[in-house]
C-alpha positions as CSV (number, residue, x, y, z in Angstrom):
1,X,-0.4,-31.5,-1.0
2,X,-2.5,-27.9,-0.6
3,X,-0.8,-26.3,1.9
4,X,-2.7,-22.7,3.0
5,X,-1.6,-19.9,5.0
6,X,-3.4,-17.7,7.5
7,X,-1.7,-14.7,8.6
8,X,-4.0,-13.9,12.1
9,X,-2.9,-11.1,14.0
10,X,-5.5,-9.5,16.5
11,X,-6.9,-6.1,15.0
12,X,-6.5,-7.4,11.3
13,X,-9.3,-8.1,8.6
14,X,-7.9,-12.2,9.3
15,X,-8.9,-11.7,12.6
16,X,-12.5,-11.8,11.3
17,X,-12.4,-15.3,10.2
18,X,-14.5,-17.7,12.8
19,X,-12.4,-20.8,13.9
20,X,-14.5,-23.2,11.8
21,X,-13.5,-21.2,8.5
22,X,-10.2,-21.3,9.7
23,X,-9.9,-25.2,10.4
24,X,-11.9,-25.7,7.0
25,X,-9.6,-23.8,5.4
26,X,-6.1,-23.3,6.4
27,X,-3.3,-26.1,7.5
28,X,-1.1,-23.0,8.8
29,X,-1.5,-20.5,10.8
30,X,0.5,-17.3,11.9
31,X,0.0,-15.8,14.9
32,X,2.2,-13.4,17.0
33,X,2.3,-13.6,20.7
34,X,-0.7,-14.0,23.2
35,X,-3.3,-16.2,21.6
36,X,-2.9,-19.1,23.4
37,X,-6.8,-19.4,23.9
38,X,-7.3,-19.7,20.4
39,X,-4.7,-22.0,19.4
40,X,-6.1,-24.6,22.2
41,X,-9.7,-23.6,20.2
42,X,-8.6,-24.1,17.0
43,X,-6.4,-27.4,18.2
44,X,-9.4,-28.8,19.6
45,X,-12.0,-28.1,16.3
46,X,-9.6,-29.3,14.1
47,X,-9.0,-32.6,15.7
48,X,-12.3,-33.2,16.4
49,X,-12.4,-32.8,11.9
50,X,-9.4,-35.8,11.7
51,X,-7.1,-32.4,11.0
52,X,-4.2,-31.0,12.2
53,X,-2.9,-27.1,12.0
54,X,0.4,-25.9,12.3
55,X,1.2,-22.9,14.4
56,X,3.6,-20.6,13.4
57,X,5.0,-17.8,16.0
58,X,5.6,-14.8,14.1
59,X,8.1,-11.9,15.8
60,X,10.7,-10.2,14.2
61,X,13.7,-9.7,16.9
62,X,16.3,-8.2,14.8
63,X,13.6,-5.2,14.3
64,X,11.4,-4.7,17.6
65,X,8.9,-2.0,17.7
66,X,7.7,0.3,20.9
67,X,4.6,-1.5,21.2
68,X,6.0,-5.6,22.2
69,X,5.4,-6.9,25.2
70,X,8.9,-7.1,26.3
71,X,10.1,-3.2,25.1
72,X,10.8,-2.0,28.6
73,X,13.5,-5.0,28.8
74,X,15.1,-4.3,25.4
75,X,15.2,-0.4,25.6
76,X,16.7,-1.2,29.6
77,X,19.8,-2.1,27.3
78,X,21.4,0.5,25.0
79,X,24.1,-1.1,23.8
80,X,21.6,-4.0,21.9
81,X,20.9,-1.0,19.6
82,X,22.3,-0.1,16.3
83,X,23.6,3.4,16.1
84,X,24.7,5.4,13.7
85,X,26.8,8.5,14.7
86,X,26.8,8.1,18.6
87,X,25.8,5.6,21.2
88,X,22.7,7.5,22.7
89,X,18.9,6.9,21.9
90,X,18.9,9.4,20.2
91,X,21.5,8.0,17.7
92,X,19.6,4.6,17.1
93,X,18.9,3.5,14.1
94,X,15.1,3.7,13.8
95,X,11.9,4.5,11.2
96,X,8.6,4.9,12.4
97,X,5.7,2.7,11.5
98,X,2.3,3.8,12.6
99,X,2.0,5.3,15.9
100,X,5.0,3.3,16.8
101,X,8.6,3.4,16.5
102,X,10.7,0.6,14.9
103,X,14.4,0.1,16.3
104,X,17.3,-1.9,14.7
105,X,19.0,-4.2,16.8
106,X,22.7,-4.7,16.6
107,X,22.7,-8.4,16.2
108,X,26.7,-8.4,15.6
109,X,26.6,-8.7,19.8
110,X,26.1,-12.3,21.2
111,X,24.2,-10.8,23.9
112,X,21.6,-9.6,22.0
113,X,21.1,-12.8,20.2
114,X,21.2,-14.8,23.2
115,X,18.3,-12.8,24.4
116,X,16.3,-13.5,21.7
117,X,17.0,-17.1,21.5
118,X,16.4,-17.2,24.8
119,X,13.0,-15.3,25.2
120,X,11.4,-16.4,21.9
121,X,11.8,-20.2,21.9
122,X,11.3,-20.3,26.4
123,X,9.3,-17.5,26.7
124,X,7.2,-16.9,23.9
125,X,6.6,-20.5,21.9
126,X,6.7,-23.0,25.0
127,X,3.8,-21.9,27.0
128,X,1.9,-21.0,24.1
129,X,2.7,-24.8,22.0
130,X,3.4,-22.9,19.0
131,X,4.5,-25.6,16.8
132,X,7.4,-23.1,15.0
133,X,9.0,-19.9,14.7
134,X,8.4,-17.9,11.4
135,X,10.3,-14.6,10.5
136,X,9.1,-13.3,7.3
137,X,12.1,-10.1,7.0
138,X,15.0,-10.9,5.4
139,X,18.2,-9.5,7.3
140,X,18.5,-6.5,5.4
141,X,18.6,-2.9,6.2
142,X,18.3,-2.2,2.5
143,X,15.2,-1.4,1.1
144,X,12.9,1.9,1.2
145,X,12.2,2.6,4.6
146,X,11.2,5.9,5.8
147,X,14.4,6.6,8.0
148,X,14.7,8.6,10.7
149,X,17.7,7.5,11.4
150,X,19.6,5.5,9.1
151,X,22.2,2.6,9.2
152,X,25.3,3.4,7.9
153,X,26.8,1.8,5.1
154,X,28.9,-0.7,6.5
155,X,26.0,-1.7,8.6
156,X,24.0,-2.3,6.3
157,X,26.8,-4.9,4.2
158,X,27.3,-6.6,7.6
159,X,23.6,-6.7,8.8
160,X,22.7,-9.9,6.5
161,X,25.5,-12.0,7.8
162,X,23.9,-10.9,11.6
163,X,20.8,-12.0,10.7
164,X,22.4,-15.2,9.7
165,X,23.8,-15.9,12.7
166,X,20.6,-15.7,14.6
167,X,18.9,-17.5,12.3
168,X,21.0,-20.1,12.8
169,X,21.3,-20.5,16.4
170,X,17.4,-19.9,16.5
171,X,17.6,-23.5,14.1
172,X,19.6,-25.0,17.0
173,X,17.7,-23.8,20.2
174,X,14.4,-25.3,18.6
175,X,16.6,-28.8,17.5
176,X,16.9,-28.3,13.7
């Protein structure tokens, strides 16, 4: 069994491919949020072929940025951030990434998992028949990001077994 990926996320050089390549080619397929009309495209081509795609909803929720969809909702609630010396904005725990800001949720609160349970598997893969949920970052906070303000230590030791705890009840919510 050849199985092929497709990472297609709008603005990318992926983005390029037509839908034809893409059903020729690939049995599964990436996508974040807000392509709905080219998943029903791509559906339709590829079962008009005798094929079938699988779509793959990628968002990471333990590290949202400024630019998703549902920021103003998140940042409405400081205490779902990480912080590091205070409990302000300006003490979460953050690095920047393009011309965007990435924050680190503190997944430790039920709350905050709950929300993202909640929002990725009725908000963001129902209406748009994604057919799973992919997350490609480890729960880590180690690693060589550019910092602007950084986790503290025990934060980063207890981050992983966060990240395991949504991943788990993520599993559950979509029936695994």
């Amino acid at each position: 069994l050849n199985l092929f990926w497709l990472s297609l996320n709008s603005g990318t050089t992926n983005d390029q491919f037509t839908d034809a390549q893409i059903v020729d080619q690939f049995d599964h397929v990436r996508l974040q949020t807000g392509n709905i009309s080219r998943i029903k495209s791509l559906r339709a081509l590829a079962a008009s072929q005798g094929k079938t795609i699988t779509f793959w909803l990628y968002h990471m929720p333990q590290m949202p940025a400024t630019f998703f969809a549902e920021w103003s909702e998140i940042n409405a609630n400081e205490t779902w951030f990480l912080h590091n010396d205070g409990t302000t904005s300006a003490h979460r725990v953050r690095w920047p990434q393009g011309s965007a800001t990435r924050y680190v949720m503190d997944l430790s609160l039920q709350a905050v998992r709950n929300y993202w349970v909640d929002k990725i598997v009725t908000d963001l893969m129902a209406p748009y028949a994604y057919d799973g949920y992919f997350n490609d970052v480890a729960p880590s906070l180690r690693g060589s990001r550019p910092w602007t303000i950084g986790p503290t230590a025990q934060q980063i030791a207890d981050f992983p077994e966060w990240g395991l705890s949504l991943a788990q009840e993520m599993k559950a919510a979509l029936g695994g």
